[in-house]
Coordinates of C-alpha atoms in Angstrom, one line a residue:
Chain A
G105 CA 1.1 -12.6 -9.9
D106 CA 4.2 -10.5 -8.9
T107 CA 2.5 -7.9 -7.0
S108 CA 3.2 -8.3 -3.3
V109 CA 2.1 -6.4 -0.3
L110 CA 3.0 -7.2 3.3
A111 CA 0.6 -6.5 6.0
G112 CA 1.5 -6.0 9.5
L113 CA -1.5 -5.5 12.3
Y114 CA -1.0 -4.1 15.9
G115 CA -3.7 -4.1 18.3
P116 CA -6.3 -3.7 19.8
V117 CA -4.1 -1.4 21.8
E118 CA -4.1 1.7 24.1
V119 CA -4.7 4.9 22.7
K120 CA -4.1 8.5 23.3
G121 CA -7.2 10.5 24.8
S122 CA -7.8 12.6 21.6
K123 CA -8.2 9.6 19.4
E124 CA -10.1 7.2 21.5
S125 CA -13.6 6.6 20.8
P126 CA -16.0 5.0 23.5
D127 CA -18.1 3.2 21.0
G128 CA -15.5 0.8 19.5
A129 CA -12.0 0.5 18.2
T130 CA -10.4 3.1 16.1
L131 CA -9.1 1.8 12.9
E132 CA -5.6 3.3 11.4
V133 CA -4.5 2.3 8.1
L134 CA -0.9 3.1 6.7
L135 CA 0.0 2.4 3.3
R136 CA 3.6 2.8 2.5
P137 CA 5.0 2.8 -1.2
K138 CA 8.0 1.2 -2.1
V139 CA 9.7 4.4 -3.2
G140 CA 9.3 7.8 -2.1
L141 CA 7.1 9.2 0.5
P142 CA 3.5 8.6 1.0
G143 CA 1.5 10.8 -1.2
V144 CA -2.1 11.6 -1.9
G145 CA -2.8 8.5 -3.8
E146 CA -1.6 6.6 -0.8
R147 CA -3.9 8.5 1.5
S148 CA -7.0 7.9 -0.6
R149 CA -6.3 4.2 -0.8
E150 CA -5.8 4.3 2.9
Q151 CA -9.2 5.8 3.5
L152 CA -10.8 3.2 1.1
L153 CA -9.1 0.3 3.2
R154 CA -10.2 1.9 6.2
R155 CA -13.8 2.2 5.5
T156 CA -13.8 -1.5 4.2
C157 CA -12.4 -2.6 7.4
E158 CA -14.4 -0.6 9.7
A159 CA -17.4 -2.3 8.2
V160 CA -16.1 -5.7 8.8
V161 CA -14.3 -5.5 12.3
L162 CA -16.4 -5.7 15.2
G163 CA -15.2 -2.7 17.0
A164 CA -17.9 -2.6 19.7
L165 CA -16.0 -5.4 21.3
H166 CA -12.8 -3.6 22.0
P167 CA -13.9 0.0 22.8
R168 CA -11.3 2.8 23.5
T169 CA -8.6 0.9 21.7
A170 CA -6.8 1.2 18.4
I171 CA -6.1 -1.2 15.8
T172 CA -3.2 -0.3 13.4
L173 CA -2.8 -1.7 10.1
V174 CA 0.3 -1.2 8.5
L175 CA 0.8 -2.3 4.5
Q176 CA 4.2 -2.2 2.8
V177 CA 4.2 -2.6 -1.0
L178 CA 6.9 -5.0 -1.9
S179 CA 6.3 -4.8 -5.6
D180 CA 3.7 -3.5 -7.9
A181 CA 2.9 -5.2 -11.1
G182 CA -1.1 -4.3 -11.4
S183 CA -4.2 -4.8 -9.0
L184 CA -2.4 -3.3 -6.2
L185 CA -5.4 -2.1 -4.4
S186 CA -7.0 -5.5 -4.5
C187 CA -3.8 -7.1 -3.4
C188 CA -3.9 -4.5 -0.4
L189 CA -7.4 -5.4 0.6
N190 CA -6.5 -9.4 0.5
A191 CA -3.5 -8.8 2.5
A192 CA -5.4 -6.5 4.9
C193 CA -8.2 -9.2 5.5
M194 CA -5.5 -12.0 5.9
G195 CA -3.7 -9.9 8.4
L196 CA -7.1 -9.4 10.5
L197 CA -7.9 -13.1 10.2
D198 CA -4.3 -13.9 11.2
A199 CA -4.3 -11.5 14.3
G200 CA -7.6 -12.9 15.7
L201 CA -9.7 -9.7 15.4
P202 CA -13.4 -10.4 15.8
L203 CA -14.8 -9.8 12.4
S204 CA -18.2 -10.0 11.0
S205 CA -17.2 -11.4 7.5
L206 CA -14.4 -11.7 5.6
F207 CA -13.7 -9.7 2.4
C208 CA -11.5 -9.9 -0.5
G209 CA -10.6 -7.6 -3.3
V210 CA -11.0 -8.1 -7.2
T211 CA -9.8 -6.0 -9.8
C212 CA -11.3 -6.0 -13.4
A213 CA -10.1 -4.2 -16.3
L214 CA -12.3 -3.1 -19.3
G215 CA -10.8 -3.4 -22.8
A216 CA -11.8 -1.0 -25.6
Q217 CA -14.1 -3.7 -26.9
G218 CA -15.8 -4.2 -23.5
S219 CA -13.7 -7.5 -22.9
I220 CA -13.2 -8.0 -19.4
V221 CA -9.7 -9.0 -17.9
L222 CA -10.0 -10.0 -14.2
D223 CA -6.8 -9.2 -12.1
P224 CA -5.0 -7.3 -14.6
T225 CA -1.4 -6.9 -15.0
A226 CA 0.2 -3.3 -15.1
R227 CA 0.3 -3.3 -18.8
Q228 CA -3.4 -4.4 -19.1
E229 CA -4.2 -1.8 -16.5
Q230 CA -2.8 0.9 -18.5
E231 CA -4.3 -0.1 -21.8
A232 CA -7.9 -0.5 -20.5
R233 CA -10.7 1.9 -20.8
A234 CA -11.5 1.5 -17.3
V235 CA -10.5 -0.3 -14.1
L236 CA -12.6 -1.2 -11.4
T237 CA -11.9 -2.5 -8.1
F238 CA -14.6 -4.2 -5.9
A239 CA -14.1 -5.3 -2.1
I240 CA -16.6 -8.4 -1.9
D241 CA -17.7 -9.8 1.4
S242 CA -17.8 -13.5 2.2
T243 CA -21.3 -14.2 3.7
E244 CA -23.4 -12.8 0.7
R245 CA -21.0 -11.8 -1.9
K246 CA -22.3 -8.1 -1.4
V247 CA -20.1 -5.3 -2.3
L248 CA -18.3 -3.6 0.4
M249 CA -16.5 -1.1 -1.5
A250 CA -16.3 -0.1 -5.5
T251 CA -13.8 2.1 -7.0
T252 CA -13.7 3.1 -10.8
K253 CA -11.0 4.7 -12.8
G254 CA -12.2 5.7 -16.3
S255 CA -15.7 5.5 -17.6
C256 CA -17.8 2.5 -18.1
S257 CA -21.4 1.9 -19.1
V258 CA -23.6 0.5 -16.3
E259 CA -24.0 -2.9 -18.0
E260 CA -20.5 -3.0 -18.1
M261 CA -20.3 -2.4 -14.4
Q262 CA -22.7 -5.2 -13.8
Q263 CA -21.1 -7.5 -15.7
C264 CA -17.7 -6.9 -14.0
L265 CA -19.7 -7.1 -10.7
A266 CA -20.8 -10.3 -11.4
A267 CA -17.5 -11.6 -12.7
A268 CA -15.5 -10.1 -9.4
Q269 CA -18.3 -12.3 -7.5
R270 CA -17.3 -15.2 -9.1
A271 CA -13.7 -14.6 -8.5
A272 CA -14.4 -13.8 -5.0
D273 CA -15.2 -17.5 -4.5
T274 CA -11.9 -18.6 -5.8
I275 CA -10.1 -16.2 -3.5
F276 CA -12.1 -17.3 -0.6
Q277 CA -11.1 -20.7 -1.1
F278 CA -7.6 -19.7 -1.0
Y279 CA -8.0 -18.1 2.3
R280 CA -9.6 -21.1 3.6
D281 CA -6.8 -23.4 2.4
S282 CA -4.0 -21.4 3.4
V283 CA -5.4 -21.0 7.0
R284 CA -6.2 -24.8 7.2
R285 CA -2.7 -25.5 6.0
K286 CA -1.3 -23.0 8.6
Y287 CA -3.1 -24.4 11.7
S288 CA -3.2 -28.0 10.9
K289 CA 0.5 -28.5 11.6
Chain B
Q87 CA 25.9 -18.3 26.5
R88 CA 23.6 -16.1 24.4
L89 CA 19.8 -16.4 24.3
D90 CA 19.5 -17.9 21.3
G91 CA 22.5 -20.4 21.7
R92 CA 24.9 -18.4 19.4
Q93 CA 28.6 -17.9 20.3
C94 CA 30.0 -14.4 20.8
Y95 CA 31.1 -14.0 17.3
D96 CA 28.3 -15.9 15.5
Y97 CA 26.1 -14.2 13.0
R98 CA 22.6 -14.8 12.4
N99 CA 21.5 -16.3 9.3
V100 CA 21.6 -13.9 6.4
R101 CA 19.1 -14.5 3.5
V102 CA 18.9 -12.4 0.6
S103 CA 15.8 -12.5 -2.0
F104 CA 15.1 -10.2 -5.0
G105 CA 12.0 -8.8 -6.2
P106 CA 10.8 -8.5 -9.8
D107 CA 11.9 -5.2 -10.3
R108 CA 15.5 -4.2 -10.9
G109 CA 16.7 -2.7 -7.6
C110 CA 14.5 -4.4 -5.2
C111 CA 15.5 -6.7 -2.7
V112 CA 14.9 -7.9 1.1
V113 CA 17.6 -8.9 3.3
E114 CA 16.7 -11.1 6.5
L115 CA 19.2 -11.1 9.4
G116 CA 17.6 -13.7 11.5
K117 CA 14.1 -12.3 12.2
T118 CA 15.2 -8.8 11.2
R119 CA 13.9 -7.6 7.8
V120 CA 14.8 -4.8 5.7
L121 CA 13.4 -4.3 2.2
G122 CA 15.7 -2.1 -0.3
Q123 CA 14.6 -0.4 -3.6
V124 CA 16.7 1.7 -5.8
S125 CA 15.2 4.1 -8.3
C126 CA 16.6 6.6 -10.4
E127 CA 15.7 10.0 -12.4
L128 CA 17.4 12.7 -14.3
V129 CA 17.9 16.1 -12.3
P130 CA 19.9 18.9 -12.7
P131 CA 22.9 18.5 -10.4
K132 CA 23.8 20.3 -7.5
P133 CA 25.5 23.8 -8.3
N134 CA 29.0 23.1 -6.5
R135 CA 29.2 19.6 -7.9
A136 CA 28.2 19.6 -11.5
T137 CA 29.7 16.8 -12.9
E138 CA 28.5 14.3 -10.0
G139 CA 25.4 12.3 -9.9
I140 CA 23.4 12.6 -6.5
L141 CA 23.0 9.7 -4.2
F142 CA 20.0 9.9 -1.8
F143 CA 19.3 7.5 1.1
N144 CA 16.1 7.2 2.9
L145 CA 15.8 4.9 5.8
E146 CA 12.3 4.2 7.2
L147 CA 11.1 2.5 10.2
S148 CA 8.0 1.0 9.3
P149 CA 5.6 0.6 12.0
M150 CA 5.1 -2.8 11.3
A151 CA 8.6 -3.3 12.3
A152 CA 8.2 -2.7 16.0
P153 CA 5.0 -1.4 18.0
G154 CA 7.2 1.8 19.0
F155 CA 7.5 3.0 15.6
E156 CA 5.2 5.7 14.7
P157 CA 5.0 7.2 11.3
G158 CA 6.3 10.7 11.1
R159 CA 8.4 10.7 14.0
Q160 CA 11.9 11.5 13.5
S161 CA 13.3 9.5 16.6
E162 CA 16.9 9.9 17.4
L163 CA 17.5 6.3 16.5
L164 CA 16.3 7.0 12.9
V165 CA 18.4 10.0 12.5
K166 CA 21.4 8.0 14.0
L167 CA 20.8 5.1 11.5
N168 CA 20.1 7.4 8.4
R169 CA 23.3 9.1 8.9
L170 CA 25.5 6.0 9.6
I171 CA 24.1 4.4 6.4
E172 CA 24.8 7.5 4.5
R173 CA 28.5 8.0 5.7
C174 CA 29.1 4.5 5.1
L175 CA 28.0 4.4 1.5
R176 CA 28.5 7.8 0.4
N177 CA 31.9 8.8 1.9
S178 CA 33.5 5.8 1.0
K179 CA 33.0 6.3 -2.7
C180 CA 31.8 2.8 -3.2
I181 CA 29.7 4.4 -6.1
D182 CA 31.2 6.1 -8.7
T183 CA 29.2 9.5 -9.0
E184 CA 31.2 10.7 -11.9
S185 CA 29.9 8.1 -13.9
L186 CA 26.2 9.2 -13.2
C187 CA 26.9 12.2 -15.1
V188 CA 25.2 12.9 -18.4
V189 CA 25.3 16.3 -19.3
A190 CA 27.8 18.4 -17.2
G191 CA 26.1 20.8 -15.2
E192 CA 22.6 19.9 -16.7
K193 CA 21.5 16.6 -16.3
V194 CA 22.8 14.0 -13.9
W195 CA 21.4 10.7 -12.4
Q196 CA 20.0 11.1 -8.9
I197 CA 19.9 7.4 -7.5
R198 CA 17.6 7.1 -4.7
V199 CA 17.9 4.2 -2.1
D200 CA 14.7 3.6 -0.1
L201 CA 15.3 1.2 2.9
H202 CA 12.1 0.1 4.6
V203 CA 12.7 -1.7 8.0
L204 CA 9.8 -4.5 8.2
N205 CA 10.7 -6.2 11.4
H206 CA 13.0 -5.1 14.4
D207 CA 14.8 -8.0 16.1
G208 CA 17.9 -6.3 16.6
N209 CA 20.8 -5.0 14.6
I210 CA 19.0 -3.0 12.0
I211 CA 22.3 -1.2 10.7
D212 CA 23.7 -4.3 9.5
A213 CA 20.8 -5.4 7.7
A214 CA 20.1 -2.1 6.1
S215 CA 23.6 -1.9 4.8
I216 CA 23.7 -5.1 3.2
A217 CA 20.3 -4.4 1.8
A218 CA 21.6 -1.1 0.5
I219 CA 24.6 -2.5 -1.1
V220 CA 22.6 -5.5 -2.5
A221 CA 19.9 -3.3 -3.9
L222 CA 22.4 -1.2 -5.6
C223 CA 24.4 -4.2 -7.2
H224 CA 21.2 -5.5 -8.4
F225 CA 19.9 -2.1 -9.8
R226 CA 20.2 -1.2 -13.7
R227 CA 19.5 2.1 -14.6
P228 CA 18.4 2.9 -18.3
D229 CA 21.0 3.4 -21.0
V230 CA 21.5 6.9 -22.2
S231 CA 23.2 8.5 -25.3
V232 CA 24.0 12.1 -25.7
Q233 CA 24.2 13.5 -29.0
G234 CA 25.5 17.3 -28.9
E235 CA 22.7 18.7 -26.9
E236 CA 20.2 16.1 -27.2
V237 CA 19.9 13.4 -24.6
T238 CA 17.9 10.4 -25.3
V239 CA 16.9 8.1 -22.3
Y240 CA 16.3 4.4 -23.7
S241 CA 13.5 2.3 -22.1
P242 CA 14.5 -1.2 -21.0
E243 CA 13.0 -2.4 -24.1
E244 CA 15.1 -0.6 -26.8
R245 CA 18.6 -0.9 -24.9
D246 CA 19.5 -3.1 -22.1
P247 CA 19.8 -1.0 -18.8
V248 CA 23.2 -0.6 -17.5
P249 CA 24.5 -1.6 -14.2
L250 CA 25.9 1.1 -11.8
S251 CA 29.6 1.2 -11.4
I252 CA 30.3 -0.1 -7.9
H253 CA 33.7 -0.1 -6.7
H254 CA 33.6 -2.1 -3.7
M255 CA 30.9 -3.3 -1.1
P256 CA 31.3 -1.9 2.3
I257 CA 29.3 -4.0 4.8
C258 CA 28.7 -2.8 8.5
V259 CA 29.3 -5.1 11.2
S260 CA 28.2 -4.4 14.9
F261 CA 29.6 -5.2 18.0
A262 CA 27.7 -4.9 21.5
F263 CA 29.7 -4.3 24.6
F264 CA 28.6 -5.1 27.9
Q265 CA 30.1 -4.5 31.3
Q266 CA 32.4 -1.8 30.5
G267 CA 34.0 -3.9 27.5
T268 CA 34.4 -7.2 29.1
Y269 CA 31.7 -8.8 26.9
L270 CA 31.6 -8.5 23.4
L271 CA 29.0 -9.6 21.2
V272 CA 28.7 -9.8 17.5
D273 CA 25.1 -9.2 15.9
P274 CA 23.1 -8.2 19.0
S275 CA 19.4 -9.3 18.8
E276 CA 17.0 -7.1 20.1
R277 CA 17.1 -8.1 23.7
E278 CA 20.9 -7.8 23.7
E279 CA 20.5 -4.3 22.2
R280 CA 18.4 -3.1 24.9
V281 CA 20.7 -3.8 27.7
M282 CA 24.0 -3.2 26.0
D283 CA 26.7 -0.6 27.3
G284 CA 28.0 0.5 24.0
L285 CA 28.0 -0.2 20.3
L286 CA 30.6 -0.1 17.9
V287 CA 30.0 -0.1 14.3
I288 CA 32.6 -1.0 11.7
A289 CA 32.1 -0.8 8.0
M290 CA 34.6 -2.8 5.9
N291 CA 34.7 -4.0 2.5
K292 CA 36.4 -7.5 1.2
H293 CA 39.6 -5.7 0.6
R294 CA 40.1 -5.2 4.4
E295 CA 39.7 -1.5 4.1
I296 CA 37.6 0.2 6.9
C297 CA 35.0 2.5 5.3
T298 CA 33.5 3.8 8.5
I299 CA 33.9 3.3 12.1
Q300 CA 31.6 4.6 14.7
S301 CA 31.6 4.0 18.6
S302 CA 28.6 5.1 20.7
G303 CA 27.2 4.5 24.0
G304 CA 30.3 6.0 25.8
I305 CA 32.2 2.9 26.9
M306 CA 36.0 3.0 26.9
L307 CA 37.7 0.5 24.5
L308 CA 41.3 -0.6 24.6
K309 CA 43.4 -0.4 21.7
D310 CA 43.5 -4.3 21.2
Q311 CA 39.8 -4.5 21.5
V312 CA 39.3 -2.3 18.6
L313 CA 41.7 -4.1 16.6
R314 CA 40.3 -7.5 17.4
C315 CA 36.9 -6.4 16.5
S316 CA 38.2 -5.0 13.2
K317 CA 39.9 -8.4 12.6
I318 CA 36.6 -10.3 13.4
T319 CA 34.9 -7.9 10.9
A320 CA 37.2 -8.9 8.1
V321 CA 36.3 -12.4 8.6
K322 CA 32.5 -11.7 8.7
V323 CA 32.5 -9.3 5.7
A324 CA 34.3 -12.1 3.5
E325 CA 31.5 -14.5 4.3
I326 CA 28.9 -12.0 3.9
T327 CA 30.2 -10.7 0.4
E328 CA 30.4 -14.2 -0.7
L329 CA 26.6 -14.8 -0.1
I330 CA 25.8 -11.6 -1.7
Q331 CA 27.7 -12.6 -4.8
K332 CA 26.0 -15.9 -5.1
A333 CA 22.6 -14.7 -4.7
L334 CA 23.0 -11.9 -7.2
E335 CA 24.5 -14.6 -9.5
N336 CA 21.5 -16.8 -8.9
D337 CA 19.1 -14.3 -9.6
Q338 CA 20.8 -13.3 -13.0
K339 CA 20.8 -16.9 -14.0
V340 CA 17.2 -17.1 -13.5
R341 CA 16.3 -13.7 -14.8
K342 CA 18.3 -15.0 -18.1
E343 CA 16.3 -18.2 -18.4
G344 CA 13.4 -16.4 -18.3
G345 CA 12.2 -18.2 -15.1
K346 CA 9.8 -16.8 -12.6
F347 CA 11.3 -14.9 -10.2
G348 CA 10.1 -12.3 -7.6
F349 CA 9.2 -12.5 -3.8
A350 CA 6.0 -14.5 -4.7
E351 CA 8.5 -17.1 -6.1
S352 CA 11.0 -16.9 -3.4
I353 CA 8.6 -18.0 -0.6
P354 CA 9.6 -21.8 -0.4
N355 CA 6.6 -24.1 -0.6
Q356 CA 7.5 -26.1 2.3
K357 CA 7.0 -23.3 4.7
I358 CA 3.9 -23.7 6.6
T359 CA 2.9 -20.1 6.6
A360 CA 3.3 -19.8 3.0
F361 CA 0.6 -20.8 0.3
K362 CA 0.7 -20.4 -3.3
M363 CA -2.1 -20.9 -5.6
E364 CA -1.7 -21.2 -9.6
S365 CA -3.5 -18.6 -11.4
A366 CA -7.1 -19.8 -11.3
A367 CA -9.3 -19.5 -14.3
V368 CA -12.5 -18.0 -13.2
D369 CA -15.6 -19.2 -14.9
T370 CA -17.0 -16.1 -16.6
N371 CA -19.4 -18.0 -19.0
D372 CA -22.4 -17.4 -17.5
V373 CA -21.6 -14.4 -15.9
E374 CA -23.1 -12.7 -18.8
E375 CA -26.4 -14.4 -18.3
Q376 CA -26.4 -13.3 -14.8
A377 CA -25.6 -9.9 -15.3
E378 CA -28.3 -9.5 -17.8
E379 CA -30.8 -11.0 -15.4
I380 CA -29.8 -8.4 -13.1
I381 CA -30.0 -5.7 -15.7
T382 CA -33.5 -6.8 -16.6
K383 CA -34.4 -6.8 -13.1
A384 CA -33.3 -3.3 -12.8
D385 CA -35.1 -2.2 -15.8
P386 CA -38.4 -1.5 -14.3
P387 CA -36.9 0.5 -11.7
S388 CA -35.3 2.7 -14.1
E389 CA -38.4 3.5 -15.9
V390 CA -39.9 4.9 -12.5
F391 CA -36.2 6.6 -12.6
A392 CA -37.0 8.7 -15.4
K393 CA -40.0 10.4 -14.1
P394 CA -39.5 13.2 -11.9
I395 CA -41.1 12.5 -8.6
L396 CA -42.3 15.4 -6.6
H397 CA -41.7 14.9 -2.9
T398 CA -41.9 18.2 -1.7
P399 CA -43.0 21.3 -3.2
G400 CA -40.2 22.6 -5.1
T401 CA -38.2 19.7 -5.1
A402 CA -38.3 16.9 -7.6
Q403 CA -36.4 13.9 -7.5
I404 CA -34.8 12.1 -10.5
G405 CA -32.8 9.2 -9.1
E406 CA -31.8 8.1 -5.7
G407 CA -29.6 10.4 -4.4
I408 CA -28.5 12.2 -1.3
E409 CA -30.4 15.6 -0.2
N410 CA -28.4 18.5 -0.4
S411 CA -28.7 21.3 2.0
W412 CA -29.3 23.7 -1.0
G413 CA -33.0 22.7 -0.8
D414 CA -33.2 24.6 2.4
L415 CA -31.8 27.8 0.9
E416 CA -33.7 27.5 -2.4
E417 CA -36.8 27.4 -0.6
S418 CA -36.4 30.2 1.7
E419 CA -35.8 32.3 -1.3
R420 CA -39.1 31.6 -2.6
E421 CA -42.2 33.1 -1.7
E422 CA -43.1 31.8 1.7
A423 CA -44.7 28.9 2.8
A424 CA -44.2 26.9 5.7
E425 CA -41.1 25.0 5.6
E426 CA -40.7 21.4 6.0
E427 CA -39.0 20.5 9.1
G428 CA -38.9 17.0 7.9
E429 CA -36.8 18.3 5.0
S430 CA -33.9 19.4 7.1
D431 CA -33.8 16.5 9.3
A432 CA -34.2 13.8 6.9
T433 CA -30.8 12.9 4.9
A434 CA -30.0 14.7 1.9
F435 CA -31.2 13.8 -1.7
E436 CA -29.5 15.4 -4.5
C437 CA -32.3 17.0 -6.6
Q438 CA -32.8 18.0 -10.0
R439 CA -35.2 21.0 -9.6
M440 CA -38.0 21.3 -12.4
E441 CA -40.6 23.5 -13.1
T442 CA -43.6 22.3 -11.0
E443 CA -47.3 23.3 -10.6
D444 CA -48.9 22.0 -7.7
T445 CA -48.2 18.7 -5.8
S446 CA -51.0 16.4 -6.5
T447 CA -48.4 13.8 -7.5
M448 CA -46.7 14.3 -4.1
S449 CA -48.7 12.1 -2.2
E450 CA -48.3 9.3 -4.7
A451 CA -44.8 9.8 -4.6
K452 CA -44.6 9.5 -0.9
D453 CA -46.0 6.2 -0.9
E454 CA -44.0 4.7 -3.7
P455 CA -40.9 3.5 -2.5
I456 CA -38.2 3.3 -5.4
V457 CA -36.7 0.0 -5.3
L458 CA -33.3 -0.3 -7.1
S459 CA -31.6 -3.3 -7.1
D460 CA -28.5 -3.3 -5.2
S461 CA -26.6 -3.9 -8.2
E462 CA -27.1 -0.3 -9.8
E463 CA -25.9 1.5 -6.7
E464 CA -24.4 -0.6 -4.2
E465 CA -26.5 -0.5 -0.9
V466 CA -28.5 2.6 -1.7
V467 CA -30.5 3.2 1.2
I468 CA -33.9 4.5 0.3
L469 CA -35.6 6.8 2.7
E470 CA -39.2 7.3 2.6
P471 CA -39.9 11.0 2.2
Q472 CA -41.4 12.3 5.7
E473 CA -44.8 13.7 6.5
V474 CA -45.3 16.6 4.0
S475 CA -47.9 19.0 3.9
K476 CA -49.5 19.8 0.6
K477 CA -48.8 23.2 -0.3
T478 CA -49.5 25.4 -3.4
R479 CA -46.4 26.3 -5.3
T480 CA -46.1 28.7 -8.3
Q481 CA -43.0 28.6 -10.0
T482 CA -39.5 27.4 -9.4
T483 CA -36.8 28.1 -11.3
L484 CA -35.1 25.4 -13.2
K485 CA -31.8 24.4 -11.8
Q486 CA -29.6 22.2 -13.4
E487 CA -27.7 20.2 -10.8
N488 CA -24.6 18.1 -11.8
T489 CA -24.6 15.7 -14.3
S490 CA -25.6 12.2 -13.5
K491 CA -21.9 11.0 -13.3
K492 CA -20.8 13.8 -11.0
A493 CA -24.2 12.9 -9.0
F494 CA -23.3 9.3 -8.9
N495 CA -19.7 9.8 -7.4
K496 CA -20.9 12.5 -4.9
R497 CA -23.6 10.1 -3.8
R498 CA -21.3 7.5 -3.2
R499 CA -18.8 9.7 -1.4
K500 CA -21.7 11.1 0.7
K501 CA -22.9 7.7 1.6
R502 CA -19.7 6.5 2.7
A503 CA -19.2 9.4 4.8
A504 CA -22.7 9.0 6.1
R505 CA -21.8 5.4 7.3

């Protein structure tokens, strides 16, 4: 919809001694909101993104390097976290970093009666009883990361998860089409 | 002859696009991209200027702009740019700050302009100044009415937001000098910036008034050179102002007609690197059935769930969880028995302690792997309890641990930390 996030990726590059890790690449994520200085909310989202990306990036191929991922929020109209996840994945893909699988982010909002809305707008998010975000990977549709805001029952979470896995298919198709388009010319 | 084939006095292509929010715009000057966002809030005014609103500028060099930009570093360049933008827009009084006052001495509007540099390909100053001015023109602040002591702020639905009162639009134009003033270039690109001797920035508005002028780099300029530059600036500013006006009008028209607007729309379809997809309907019809399957599969395990399972004397387990090291503390308080080494080594389970007698059930618990489908708790790693020796335990105190919800979250967090 109207939510836009711009992702920029640098790496693998040299890193200072304190940050370097002999096992693999160190991943750093920076999320910049549009207005104001980055606050605690941004930090927590950065950590979530970082964990997800670490699970996917084959860091062992580039030890003692750093990979920096910068995300700038251009506009926020709901489902911001999953938009960031998608932007991050496409950025990693475009940069040519070795990945074990792709991932995508899907947000679900649970209405008061238990109605599931995928990819909610800001309005729908506010009115929802619970908002769940999942990061789903491409190879086996497993869940890489899940975050909830609000309360929901276990069954509802199951349903949201299943719906999210369906939606993931659509998103991966979008990835494929856009990459194909870019490299076919 | 310049690297990209421009003439000495040629500007790169300027493109302005708007976002869905009011006051949000992206300016592209060749490859240099700057995002500007304007926001406002009501604050008490500065004590020595009780009747004026506050203008606040913030320029940020995003690390994606160039590999050398690190967050949190107040580099000289950043300070210089910030100061220049501030001077240009604040001291020229292009915004009427008196009109921002709501209740004299108590409440005024604070307008905050955030500029993010998305890509650095030279001449950030110009792009930033254009972005700031365009964002300010684009912005609408909520309407406010004062009745005596009461101030009511109307939301955009109640009353149309009001534009800011802008007298004129100052725009910066940069000139780069080479070889002690012999060569002069307008709008230096990044490479040209690196090798230039000096920089001259002139901010002018379309009425040919110079708002700000700054010369840095220590080159000595002749008087007629400066005059020449100002004439060039006048021409450029006129062009750019026209462009801005047209873009603003376009955006206004689209908004009125209710058409779609925003960044997602402004990316032209023909660009190879851009791809749009209509909102896709996701088939969720059989999702429910699928979910039910998962739940029924999960049900049997949940029965096992309910029974407390004894792993070691004094610790029972309900649900999967992460061991907490409290286990060790608790045990040490008790009457002595050999401590399980295994317990401290194994990763944590969160436990609910129950009154227990002996642990004949222990061995059966050991062999019983509790299988929870992944759907219940994502990627639960089930660890077999290690070899435990049988022990007699008399009494253990009942300890209520966290509620299940909290346990859930804690587990998730610990799991992530463990990963």
